[in-house]
PDB file of C-alpha atoms in Angstrom:
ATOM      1  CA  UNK A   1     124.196  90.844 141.552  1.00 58.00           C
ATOM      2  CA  UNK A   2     120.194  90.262 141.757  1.00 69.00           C
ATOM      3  CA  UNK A   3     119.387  86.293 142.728  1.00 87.00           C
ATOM      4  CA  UNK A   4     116.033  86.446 141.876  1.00 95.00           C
ATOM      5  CA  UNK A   5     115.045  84.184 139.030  1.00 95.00           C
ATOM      6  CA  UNK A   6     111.821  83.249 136.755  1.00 94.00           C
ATOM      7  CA  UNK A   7     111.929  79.584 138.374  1.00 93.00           C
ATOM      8  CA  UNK A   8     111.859  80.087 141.618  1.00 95.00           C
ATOM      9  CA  UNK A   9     109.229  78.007 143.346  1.00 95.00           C
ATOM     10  CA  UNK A  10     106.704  78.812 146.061  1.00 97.00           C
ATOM     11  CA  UNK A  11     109.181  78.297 149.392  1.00 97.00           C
ATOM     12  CA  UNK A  12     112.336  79.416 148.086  1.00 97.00           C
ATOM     13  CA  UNK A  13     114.217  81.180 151.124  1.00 97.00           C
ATOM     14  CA  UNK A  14     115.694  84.516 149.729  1.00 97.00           C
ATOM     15  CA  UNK A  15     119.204  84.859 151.262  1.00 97.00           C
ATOM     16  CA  UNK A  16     118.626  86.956 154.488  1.00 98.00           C
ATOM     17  CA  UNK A  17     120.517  90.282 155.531  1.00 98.00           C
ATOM     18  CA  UNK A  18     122.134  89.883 159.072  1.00 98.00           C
ATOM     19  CA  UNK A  19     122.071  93.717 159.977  1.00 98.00           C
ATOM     20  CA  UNK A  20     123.334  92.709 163.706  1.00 97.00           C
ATOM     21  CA  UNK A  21     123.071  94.568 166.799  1.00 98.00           C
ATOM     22  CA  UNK A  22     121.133  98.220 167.381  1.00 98.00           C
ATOM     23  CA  UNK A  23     122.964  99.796 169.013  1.00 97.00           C
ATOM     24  CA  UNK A  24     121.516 103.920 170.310  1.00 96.00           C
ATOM     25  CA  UNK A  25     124.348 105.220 167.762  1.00 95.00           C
ATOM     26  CA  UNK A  26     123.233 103.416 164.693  1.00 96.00           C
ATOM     27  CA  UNK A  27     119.360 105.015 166.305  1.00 95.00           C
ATOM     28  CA  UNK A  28     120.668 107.848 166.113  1.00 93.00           C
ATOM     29  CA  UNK A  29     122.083 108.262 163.239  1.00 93.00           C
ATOM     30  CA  UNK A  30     118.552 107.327 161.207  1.00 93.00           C
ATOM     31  CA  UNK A  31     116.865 109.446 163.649  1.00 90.00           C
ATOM     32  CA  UNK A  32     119.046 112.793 162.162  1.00 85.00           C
ATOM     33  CA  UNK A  33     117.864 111.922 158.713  1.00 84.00           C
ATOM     34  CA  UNK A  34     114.638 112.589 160.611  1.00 75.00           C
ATOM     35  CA  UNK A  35     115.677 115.903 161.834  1.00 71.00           C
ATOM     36  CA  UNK A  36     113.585 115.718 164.662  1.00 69.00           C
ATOM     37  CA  UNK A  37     113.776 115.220 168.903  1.00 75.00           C
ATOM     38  CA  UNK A  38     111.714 111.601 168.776  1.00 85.00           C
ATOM     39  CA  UNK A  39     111.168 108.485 170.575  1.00 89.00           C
ATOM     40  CA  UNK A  40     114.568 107.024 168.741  1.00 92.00           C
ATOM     41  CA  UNK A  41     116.522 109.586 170.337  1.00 91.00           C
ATOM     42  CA  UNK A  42     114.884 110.490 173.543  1.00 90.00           C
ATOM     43  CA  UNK A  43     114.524 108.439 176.350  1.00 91.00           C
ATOM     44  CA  UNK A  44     112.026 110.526 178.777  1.00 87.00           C
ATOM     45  CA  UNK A  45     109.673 111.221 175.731  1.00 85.00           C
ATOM     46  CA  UNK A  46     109.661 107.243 174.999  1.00 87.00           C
ATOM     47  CA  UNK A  47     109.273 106.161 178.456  1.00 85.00           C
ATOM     48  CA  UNK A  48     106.300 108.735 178.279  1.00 82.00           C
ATOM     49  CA  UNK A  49     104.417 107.426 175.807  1.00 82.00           C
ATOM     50  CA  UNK A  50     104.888 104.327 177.633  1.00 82.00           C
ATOM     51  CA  UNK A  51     107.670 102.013 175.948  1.00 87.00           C
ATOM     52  CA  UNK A  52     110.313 100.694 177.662  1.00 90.00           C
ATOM     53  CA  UNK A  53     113.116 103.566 175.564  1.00 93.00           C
ATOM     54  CA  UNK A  54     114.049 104.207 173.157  1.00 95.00           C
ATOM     55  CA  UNK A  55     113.344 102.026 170.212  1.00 95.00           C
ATOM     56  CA  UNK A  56     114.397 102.344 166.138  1.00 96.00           C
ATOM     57  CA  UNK A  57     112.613 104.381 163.976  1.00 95.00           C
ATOM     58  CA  UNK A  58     110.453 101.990 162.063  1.00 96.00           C
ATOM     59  CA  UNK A  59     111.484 102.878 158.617  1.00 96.00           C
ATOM     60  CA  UNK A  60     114.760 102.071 159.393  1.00 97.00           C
ATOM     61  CA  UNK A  61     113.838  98.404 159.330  1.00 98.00           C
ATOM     62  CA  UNK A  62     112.021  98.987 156.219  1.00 98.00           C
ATOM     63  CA  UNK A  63     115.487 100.049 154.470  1.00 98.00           C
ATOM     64  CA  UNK A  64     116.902  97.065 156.100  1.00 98.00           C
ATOM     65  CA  UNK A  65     114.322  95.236 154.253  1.00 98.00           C
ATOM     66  CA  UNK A  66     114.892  97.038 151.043  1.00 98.00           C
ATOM     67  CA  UNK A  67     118.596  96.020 151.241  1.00 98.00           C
ATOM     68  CA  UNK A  68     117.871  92.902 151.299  1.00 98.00           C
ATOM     69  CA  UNK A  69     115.045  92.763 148.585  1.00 98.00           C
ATOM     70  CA  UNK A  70     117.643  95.008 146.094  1.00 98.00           C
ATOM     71  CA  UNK A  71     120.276  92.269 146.716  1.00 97.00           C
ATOM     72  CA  UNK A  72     117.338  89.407 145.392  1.00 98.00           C
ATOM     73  CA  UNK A  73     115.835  91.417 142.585  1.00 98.00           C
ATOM     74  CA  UNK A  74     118.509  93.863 141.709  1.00 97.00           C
ATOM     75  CA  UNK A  75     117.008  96.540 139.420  1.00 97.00           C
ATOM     76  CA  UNK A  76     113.306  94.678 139.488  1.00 97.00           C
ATOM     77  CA  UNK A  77     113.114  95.981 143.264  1.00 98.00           C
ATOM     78  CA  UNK A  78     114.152  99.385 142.617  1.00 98.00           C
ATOM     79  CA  UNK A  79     111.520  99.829 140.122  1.00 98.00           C
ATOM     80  CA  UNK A  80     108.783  98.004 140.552  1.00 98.00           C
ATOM     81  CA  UNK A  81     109.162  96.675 143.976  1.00 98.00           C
ATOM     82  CA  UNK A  82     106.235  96.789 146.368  1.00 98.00           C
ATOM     83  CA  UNK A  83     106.037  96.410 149.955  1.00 98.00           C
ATOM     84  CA  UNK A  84     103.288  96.482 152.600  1.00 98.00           C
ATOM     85  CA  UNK A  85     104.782  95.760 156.753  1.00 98.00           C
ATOM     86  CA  UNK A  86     103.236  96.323 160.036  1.00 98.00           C
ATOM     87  CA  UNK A  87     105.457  96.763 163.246  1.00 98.00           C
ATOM     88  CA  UNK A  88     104.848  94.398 165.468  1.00 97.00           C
ATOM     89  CA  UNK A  89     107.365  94.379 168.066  1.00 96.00           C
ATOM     90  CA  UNK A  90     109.561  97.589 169.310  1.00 96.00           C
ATOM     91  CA  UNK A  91     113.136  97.274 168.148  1.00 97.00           C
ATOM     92  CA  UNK A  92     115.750  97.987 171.273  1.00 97.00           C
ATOM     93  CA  UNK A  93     119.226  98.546 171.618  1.00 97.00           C
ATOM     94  CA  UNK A  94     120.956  95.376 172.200  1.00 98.00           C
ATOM     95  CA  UNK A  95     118.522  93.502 169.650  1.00 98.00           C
ATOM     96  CA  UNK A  96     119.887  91.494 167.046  1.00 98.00           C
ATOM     97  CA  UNK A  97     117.895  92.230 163.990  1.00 98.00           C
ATOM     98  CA  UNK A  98     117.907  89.476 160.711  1.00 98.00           C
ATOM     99  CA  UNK A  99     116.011  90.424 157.246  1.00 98.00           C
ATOM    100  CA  UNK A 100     114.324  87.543 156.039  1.00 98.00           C
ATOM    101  CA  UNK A 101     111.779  86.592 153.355  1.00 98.00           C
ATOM    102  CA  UNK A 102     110.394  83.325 151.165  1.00 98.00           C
ATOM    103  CA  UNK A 103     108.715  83.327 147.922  1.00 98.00           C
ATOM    104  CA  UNK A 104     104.876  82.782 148.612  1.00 98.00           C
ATOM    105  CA  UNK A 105     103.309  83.210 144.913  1.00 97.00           C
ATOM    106  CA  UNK A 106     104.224  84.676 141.097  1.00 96.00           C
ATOM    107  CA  UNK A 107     102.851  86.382 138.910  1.00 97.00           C
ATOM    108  CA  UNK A 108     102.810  87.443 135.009  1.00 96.00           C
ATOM    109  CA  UNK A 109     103.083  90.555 134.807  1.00 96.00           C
ATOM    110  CA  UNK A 110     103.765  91.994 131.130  1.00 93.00           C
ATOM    111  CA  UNK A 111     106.815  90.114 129.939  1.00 94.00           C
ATOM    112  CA  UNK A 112     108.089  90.041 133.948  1.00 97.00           C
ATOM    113  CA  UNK A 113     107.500  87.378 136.483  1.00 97.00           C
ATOM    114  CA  UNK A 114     106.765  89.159 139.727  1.00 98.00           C
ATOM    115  CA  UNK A 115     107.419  87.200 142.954  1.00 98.00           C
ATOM    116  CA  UNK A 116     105.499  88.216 145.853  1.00 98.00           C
ATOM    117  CA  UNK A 117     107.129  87.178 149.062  1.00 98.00           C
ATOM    118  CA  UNK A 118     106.407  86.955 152.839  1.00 98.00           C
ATOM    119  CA  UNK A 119     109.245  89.399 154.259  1.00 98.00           C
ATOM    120  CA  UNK A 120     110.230  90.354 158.243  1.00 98.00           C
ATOM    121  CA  UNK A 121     112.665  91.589 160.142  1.00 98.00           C
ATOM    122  CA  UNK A 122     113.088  88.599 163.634  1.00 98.00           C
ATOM    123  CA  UNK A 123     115.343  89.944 166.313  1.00 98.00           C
ATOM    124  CA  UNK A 124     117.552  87.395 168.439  1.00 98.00           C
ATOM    125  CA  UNK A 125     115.107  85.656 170.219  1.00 98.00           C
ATOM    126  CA  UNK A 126     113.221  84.471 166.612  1.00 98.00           C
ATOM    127  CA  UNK A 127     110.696  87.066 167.236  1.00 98.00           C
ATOM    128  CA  UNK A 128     108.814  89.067 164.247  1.00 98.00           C
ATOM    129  CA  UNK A 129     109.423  92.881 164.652  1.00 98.00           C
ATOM    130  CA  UNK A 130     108.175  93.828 161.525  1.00 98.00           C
ATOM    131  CA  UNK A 131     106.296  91.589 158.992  1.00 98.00           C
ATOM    132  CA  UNK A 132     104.640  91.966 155.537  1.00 98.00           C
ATOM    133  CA  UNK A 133     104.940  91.171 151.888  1.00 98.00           C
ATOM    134  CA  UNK A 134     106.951  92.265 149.294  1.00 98.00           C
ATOM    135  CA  UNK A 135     107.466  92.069 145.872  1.00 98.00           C
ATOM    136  CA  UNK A 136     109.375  92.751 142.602  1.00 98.00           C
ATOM    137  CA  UNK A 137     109.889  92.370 138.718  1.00 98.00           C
ATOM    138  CA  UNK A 138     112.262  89.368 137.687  1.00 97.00           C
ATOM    139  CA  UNK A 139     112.902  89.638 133.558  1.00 94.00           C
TER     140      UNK A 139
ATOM    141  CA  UNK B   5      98.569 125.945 170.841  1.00 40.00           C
ATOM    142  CA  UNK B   6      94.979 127.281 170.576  1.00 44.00           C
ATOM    143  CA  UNK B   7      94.955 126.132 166.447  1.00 62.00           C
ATOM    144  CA  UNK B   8      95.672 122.508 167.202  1.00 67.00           C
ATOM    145  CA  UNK B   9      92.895 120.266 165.695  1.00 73.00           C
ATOM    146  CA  UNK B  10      91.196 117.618 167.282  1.00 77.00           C
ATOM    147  CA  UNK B  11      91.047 114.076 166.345  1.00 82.00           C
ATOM    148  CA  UNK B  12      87.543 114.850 165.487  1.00 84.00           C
ATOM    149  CA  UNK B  13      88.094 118.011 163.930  1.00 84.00           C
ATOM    150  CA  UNK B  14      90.522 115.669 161.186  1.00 87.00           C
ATOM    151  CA  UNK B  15      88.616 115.364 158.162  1.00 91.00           C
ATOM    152  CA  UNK B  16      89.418 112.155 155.127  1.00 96.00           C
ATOM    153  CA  UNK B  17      90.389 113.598 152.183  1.00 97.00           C
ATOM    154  CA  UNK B  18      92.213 116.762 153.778  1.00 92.00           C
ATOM    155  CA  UNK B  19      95.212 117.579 151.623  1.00 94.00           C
ATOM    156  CA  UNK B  20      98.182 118.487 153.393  1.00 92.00           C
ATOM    157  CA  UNK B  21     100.263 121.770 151.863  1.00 92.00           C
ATOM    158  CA  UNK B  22     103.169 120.307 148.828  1.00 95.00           C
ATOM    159  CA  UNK B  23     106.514 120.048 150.566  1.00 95.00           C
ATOM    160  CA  UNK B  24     109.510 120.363 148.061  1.00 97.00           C
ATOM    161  CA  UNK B  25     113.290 119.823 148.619  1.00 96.00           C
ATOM    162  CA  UNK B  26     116.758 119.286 147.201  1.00 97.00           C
ATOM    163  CA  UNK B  27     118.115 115.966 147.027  1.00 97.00           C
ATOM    164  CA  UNK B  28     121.509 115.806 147.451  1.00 97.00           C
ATOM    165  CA  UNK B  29     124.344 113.349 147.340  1.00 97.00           C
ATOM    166  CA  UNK B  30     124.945 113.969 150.938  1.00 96.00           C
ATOM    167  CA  UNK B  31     121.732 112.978 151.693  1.00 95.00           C
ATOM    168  CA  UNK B  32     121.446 109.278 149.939  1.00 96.00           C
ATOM    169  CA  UNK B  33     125.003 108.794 151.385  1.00 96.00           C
ATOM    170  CA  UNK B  34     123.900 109.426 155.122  1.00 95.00           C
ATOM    171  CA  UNK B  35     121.151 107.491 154.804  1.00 95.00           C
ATOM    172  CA  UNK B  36     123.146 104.723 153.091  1.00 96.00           C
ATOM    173  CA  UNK B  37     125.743 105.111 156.175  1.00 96.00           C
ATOM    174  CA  UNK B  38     123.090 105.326 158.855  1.00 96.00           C
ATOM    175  CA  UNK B  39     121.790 101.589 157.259  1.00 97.00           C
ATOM    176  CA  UNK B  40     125.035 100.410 156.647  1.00 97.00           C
ATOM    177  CA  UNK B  41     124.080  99.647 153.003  1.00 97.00           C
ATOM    178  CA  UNK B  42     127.530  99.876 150.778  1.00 96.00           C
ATOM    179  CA  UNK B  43     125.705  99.081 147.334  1.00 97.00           C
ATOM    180  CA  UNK B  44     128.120 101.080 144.669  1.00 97.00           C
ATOM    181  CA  UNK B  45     125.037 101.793 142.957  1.00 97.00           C
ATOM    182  CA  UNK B  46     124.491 104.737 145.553  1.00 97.00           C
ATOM    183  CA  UNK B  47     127.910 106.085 145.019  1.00 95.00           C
ATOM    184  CA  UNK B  48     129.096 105.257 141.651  1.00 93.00           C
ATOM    185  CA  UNK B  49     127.332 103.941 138.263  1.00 94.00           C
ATOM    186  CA  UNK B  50     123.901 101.944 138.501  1.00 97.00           C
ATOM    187  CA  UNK B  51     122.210  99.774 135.966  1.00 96.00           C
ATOM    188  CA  UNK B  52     119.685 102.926 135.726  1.00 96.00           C
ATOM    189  CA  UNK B  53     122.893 105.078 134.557  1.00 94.00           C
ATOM    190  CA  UNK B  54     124.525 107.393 136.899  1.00 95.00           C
ATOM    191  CA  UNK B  55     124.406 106.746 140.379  1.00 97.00           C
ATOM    192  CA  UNK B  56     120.649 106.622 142.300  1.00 98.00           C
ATOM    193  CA  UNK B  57     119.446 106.796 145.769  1.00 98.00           C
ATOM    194  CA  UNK B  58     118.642 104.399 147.823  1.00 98.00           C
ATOM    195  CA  UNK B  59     115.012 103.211 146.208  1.00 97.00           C
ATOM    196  CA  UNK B  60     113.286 103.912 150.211  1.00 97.00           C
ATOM    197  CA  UNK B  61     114.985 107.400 150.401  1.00 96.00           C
ATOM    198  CA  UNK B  62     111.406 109.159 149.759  1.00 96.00           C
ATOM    199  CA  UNK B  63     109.768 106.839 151.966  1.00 95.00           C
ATOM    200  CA  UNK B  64     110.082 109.377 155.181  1.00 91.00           C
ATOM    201  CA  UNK B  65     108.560 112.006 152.985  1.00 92.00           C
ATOM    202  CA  UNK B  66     105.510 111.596 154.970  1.00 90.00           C
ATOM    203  CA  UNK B  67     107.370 113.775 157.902  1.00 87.00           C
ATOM    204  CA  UNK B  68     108.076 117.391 156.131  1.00 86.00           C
ATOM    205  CA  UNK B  69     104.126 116.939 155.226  1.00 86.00           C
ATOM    206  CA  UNK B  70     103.456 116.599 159.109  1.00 81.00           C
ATOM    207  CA  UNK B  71     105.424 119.500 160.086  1.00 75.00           C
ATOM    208  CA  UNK B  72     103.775 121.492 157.879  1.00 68.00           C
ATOM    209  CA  UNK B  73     100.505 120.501 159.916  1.00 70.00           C
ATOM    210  CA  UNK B  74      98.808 121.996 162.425  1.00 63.00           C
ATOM    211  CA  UNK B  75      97.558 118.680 164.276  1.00 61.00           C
ATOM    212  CA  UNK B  76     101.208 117.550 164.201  1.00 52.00           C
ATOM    213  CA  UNK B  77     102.096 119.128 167.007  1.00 47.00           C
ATOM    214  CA  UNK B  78      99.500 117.945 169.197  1.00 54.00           C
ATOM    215  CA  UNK B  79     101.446 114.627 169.984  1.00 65.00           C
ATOM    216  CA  UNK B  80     103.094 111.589 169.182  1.00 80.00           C
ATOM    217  CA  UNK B  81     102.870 109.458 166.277  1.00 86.00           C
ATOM    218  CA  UNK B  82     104.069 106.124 166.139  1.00 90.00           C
ATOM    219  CA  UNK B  83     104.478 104.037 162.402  1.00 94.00           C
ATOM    220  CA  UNK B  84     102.012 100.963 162.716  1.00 97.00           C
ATOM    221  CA  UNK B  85     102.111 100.223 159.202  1.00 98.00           C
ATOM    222  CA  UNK B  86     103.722 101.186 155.666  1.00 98.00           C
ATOM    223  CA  UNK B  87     103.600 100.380 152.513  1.00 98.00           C
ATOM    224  CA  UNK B  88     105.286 101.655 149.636  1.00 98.00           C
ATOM    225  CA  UNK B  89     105.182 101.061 145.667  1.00 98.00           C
ATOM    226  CA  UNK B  90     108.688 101.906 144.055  1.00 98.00           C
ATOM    227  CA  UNK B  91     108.901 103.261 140.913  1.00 98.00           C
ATOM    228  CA  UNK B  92     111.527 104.958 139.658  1.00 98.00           C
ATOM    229  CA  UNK B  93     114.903 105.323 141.106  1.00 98.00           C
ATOM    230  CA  UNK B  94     115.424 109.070 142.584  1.00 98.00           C
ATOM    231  CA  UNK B  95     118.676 110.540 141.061  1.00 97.00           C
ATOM    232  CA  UNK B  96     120.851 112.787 143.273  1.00 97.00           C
ATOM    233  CA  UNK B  97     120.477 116.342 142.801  1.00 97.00           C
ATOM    234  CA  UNK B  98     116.778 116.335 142.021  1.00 97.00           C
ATOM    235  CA  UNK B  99     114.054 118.475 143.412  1.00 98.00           C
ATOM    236  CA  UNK B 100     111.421 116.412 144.680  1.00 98.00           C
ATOM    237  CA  UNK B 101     107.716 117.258 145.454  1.00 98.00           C
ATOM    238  CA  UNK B 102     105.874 115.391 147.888  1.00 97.00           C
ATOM    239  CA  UNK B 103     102.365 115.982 147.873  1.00 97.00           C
ATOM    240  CA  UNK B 104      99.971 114.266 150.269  1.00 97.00           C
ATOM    241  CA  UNK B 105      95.984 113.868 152.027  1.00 96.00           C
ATOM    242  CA  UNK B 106      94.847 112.279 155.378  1.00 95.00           C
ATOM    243  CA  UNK B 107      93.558 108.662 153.163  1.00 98.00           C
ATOM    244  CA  UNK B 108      91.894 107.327 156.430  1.00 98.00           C
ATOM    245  CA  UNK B 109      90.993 107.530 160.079  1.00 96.00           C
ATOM    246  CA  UNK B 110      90.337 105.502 162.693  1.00 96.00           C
ATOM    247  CA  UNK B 111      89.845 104.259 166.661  1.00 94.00           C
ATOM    248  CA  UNK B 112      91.516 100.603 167.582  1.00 94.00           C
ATOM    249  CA  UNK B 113      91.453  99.591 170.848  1.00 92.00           C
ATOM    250  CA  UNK B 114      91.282 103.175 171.877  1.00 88.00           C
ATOM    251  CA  UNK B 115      93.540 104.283 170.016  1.00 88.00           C
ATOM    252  CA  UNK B 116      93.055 106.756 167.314  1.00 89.00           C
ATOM    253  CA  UNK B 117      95.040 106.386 163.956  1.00 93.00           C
ATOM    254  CA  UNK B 118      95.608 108.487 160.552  1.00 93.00           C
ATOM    255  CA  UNK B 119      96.169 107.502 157.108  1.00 96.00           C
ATOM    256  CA  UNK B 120      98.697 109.320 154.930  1.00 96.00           C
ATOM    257  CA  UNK B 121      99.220 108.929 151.484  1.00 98.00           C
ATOM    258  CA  UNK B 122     101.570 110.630 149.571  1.00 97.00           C
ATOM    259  CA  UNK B 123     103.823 110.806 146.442  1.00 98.00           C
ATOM    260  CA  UNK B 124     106.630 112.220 145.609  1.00 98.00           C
ATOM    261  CA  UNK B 125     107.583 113.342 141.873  1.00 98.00           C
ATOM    262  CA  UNK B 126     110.874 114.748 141.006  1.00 98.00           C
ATOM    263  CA  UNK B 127     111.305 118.239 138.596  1.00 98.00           C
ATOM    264  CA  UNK B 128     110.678 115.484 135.172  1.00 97.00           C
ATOM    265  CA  UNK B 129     106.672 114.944 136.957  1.00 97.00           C
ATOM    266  CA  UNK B 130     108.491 111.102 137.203  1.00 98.00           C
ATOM    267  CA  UNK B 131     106.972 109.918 140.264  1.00 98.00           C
ATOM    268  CA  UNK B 132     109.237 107.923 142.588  1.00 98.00           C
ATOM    269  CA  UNK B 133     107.290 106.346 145.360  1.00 98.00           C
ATOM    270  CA  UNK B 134     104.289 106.326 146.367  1.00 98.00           C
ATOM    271  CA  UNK B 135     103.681 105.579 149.923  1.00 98.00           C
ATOM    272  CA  UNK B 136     100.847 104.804 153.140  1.00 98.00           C
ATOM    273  CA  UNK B 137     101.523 105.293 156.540  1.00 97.00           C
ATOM    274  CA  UNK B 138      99.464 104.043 159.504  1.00 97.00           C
ATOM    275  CA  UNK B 139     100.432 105.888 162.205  1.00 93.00           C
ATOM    276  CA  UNK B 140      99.340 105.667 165.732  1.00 91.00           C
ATOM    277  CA  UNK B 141      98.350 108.988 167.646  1.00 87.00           C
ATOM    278  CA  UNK B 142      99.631 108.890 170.915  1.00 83.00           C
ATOM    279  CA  UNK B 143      98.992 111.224 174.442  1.00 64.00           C
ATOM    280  CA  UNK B 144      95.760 113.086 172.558  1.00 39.00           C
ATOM    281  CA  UNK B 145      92.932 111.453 174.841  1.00 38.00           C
ATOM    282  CA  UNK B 146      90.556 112.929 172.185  1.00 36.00           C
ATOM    283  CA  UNK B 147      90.022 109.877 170.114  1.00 33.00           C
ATOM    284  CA  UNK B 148      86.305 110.152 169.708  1.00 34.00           C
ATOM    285  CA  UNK B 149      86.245 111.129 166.129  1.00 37.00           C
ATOM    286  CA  UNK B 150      86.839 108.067 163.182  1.00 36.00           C
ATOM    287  CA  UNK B 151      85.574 104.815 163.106  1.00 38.00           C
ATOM    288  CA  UNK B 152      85.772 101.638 165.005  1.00 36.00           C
ATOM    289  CA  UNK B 153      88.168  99.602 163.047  1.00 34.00           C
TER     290      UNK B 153
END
């Protein structure tokens, strides 16, 4: 399953994860694992705080991330995987989100190579929404 | 209301009370659903055994640690930042503890922002994640208190 190999080099595009449109359902869906009335789910209290609505929970584009890093590293994600993102842009309904990373740097680590990679999440328009680095354990 | 704190009154270091809960199958698969992640590992067999959860399912722990705060209720808080360090796969039907402290605090651009970290361990002590969450405070107009990042 996992892609991720020991001779990867510095560049290598990971295959991305096309998650395709948010949509308010898919929002709101996360948003009950949440349990709570938020700014996924509630228009007035967005607009409030003064966004344009709603927008998606950031975590969920850290699990879209994750998807896509388990596919690459298989079991070396799971355990052992890092990751460090900032949000950058608000996700909306409508947007068209991609999961993307490229391998910036390994490591030895033990008898594991661990790749450390630049990862985001770019919306339609080729913008960053969320962007950090990840890594994990290839064997 | 009176017992909210301040942004001030939030001191680095402050531990937040242990939050413990079930995991359950249901849970891993509605988060699996709401990403629209179909990995069998989540529903059948995994390389780690049995089946697992999805390896970010502790990552909102952060949340049940909020509720449990007073300051929590005082307003908003957006996620600037996360990171997370995976390591070991949660099972379903575990009982996980998540135990957490304010890490950090801070004004940017006035705008005042905590730092949570917190782990969660499940019944075997095996500790799963362990995460940090930036998170912006929003609608307090108190942010006096921290320092100017």
């Amino acid at each position: 399953m996992a892609w991720a190999s020991k001779q990867m080099k510095p560049g290598y595009d990971i295959p991305p994860l096309h998650k395709g449109i948010m949509t308010q359902a898919k929002m709101e869906a996360y948003s009950r694992l949440e349990g709570e009335v938020s700014i996924h789910t509630d228009e007035e209290l967005a607009k409030k705080v003064g966004l344009p609505g709603t927008v998606a929970a950031g975590m969920m584009l850290v699990d879209y991330l994750s998807q896509m890093l388990t596919n690459f590293f298989g079991t070396g994600w799971i355990q052992g995987g890092k990751c460090a993102v900032s949000f950058i842009l608000p996700v909306r309904p409508g947007d068209d989100i991609t999961a993307r990373g490229v391998v910036r740097e390994k490591l030895s680590e033990g008898a594991a190579t661990r790749l450390i990679l630049d990862v985001w999440c770019e919306n339609q328009r080729g913008e960053k929404v969320t962007a950090g680095t990840a890594s994990g354990l290839v064997y | 209301m009176s017992e909210l704190k301040t942004f001030e009154e939030i001191e680095i270091g402050e531990e937040f009370d242990p939050v413990e809960y079930h995991l359950t199958t249901e849970m891993i698969l509605k988060q699996a659903e709401a990403v629209e992640d179909y990995n069998p590992w989540y529903r059948q067999n995994s390389p780690f055994g049995n089946s697992i959860a999805l390896p970010t399912v502790t990552c909102r722990d952060y949340l049940p640690l909020l509720l449990g705060w007073r300051y929590a209720f005082a307003g908003i808080g957006i996620l600037a930042k996360h990171e997370v360090e995976l390591l070991n796969p949660a099972r379903p039907d575990s009982r996980i503890t998540v135990r957490g402290k304010v890490a950090d605090k801070y004004v940017r651009r006035g705008r005042p922002y905590i730092v949570i970290e917190c782990c969660s361990v499940d019944e075997n002590g095996r500790e799963i994640t362990r995460n940090k969450h930036t998170v912006m405070l929003v609608e307090f107009g108190i942010a006096k208190g921290g320092k100017e990042a």
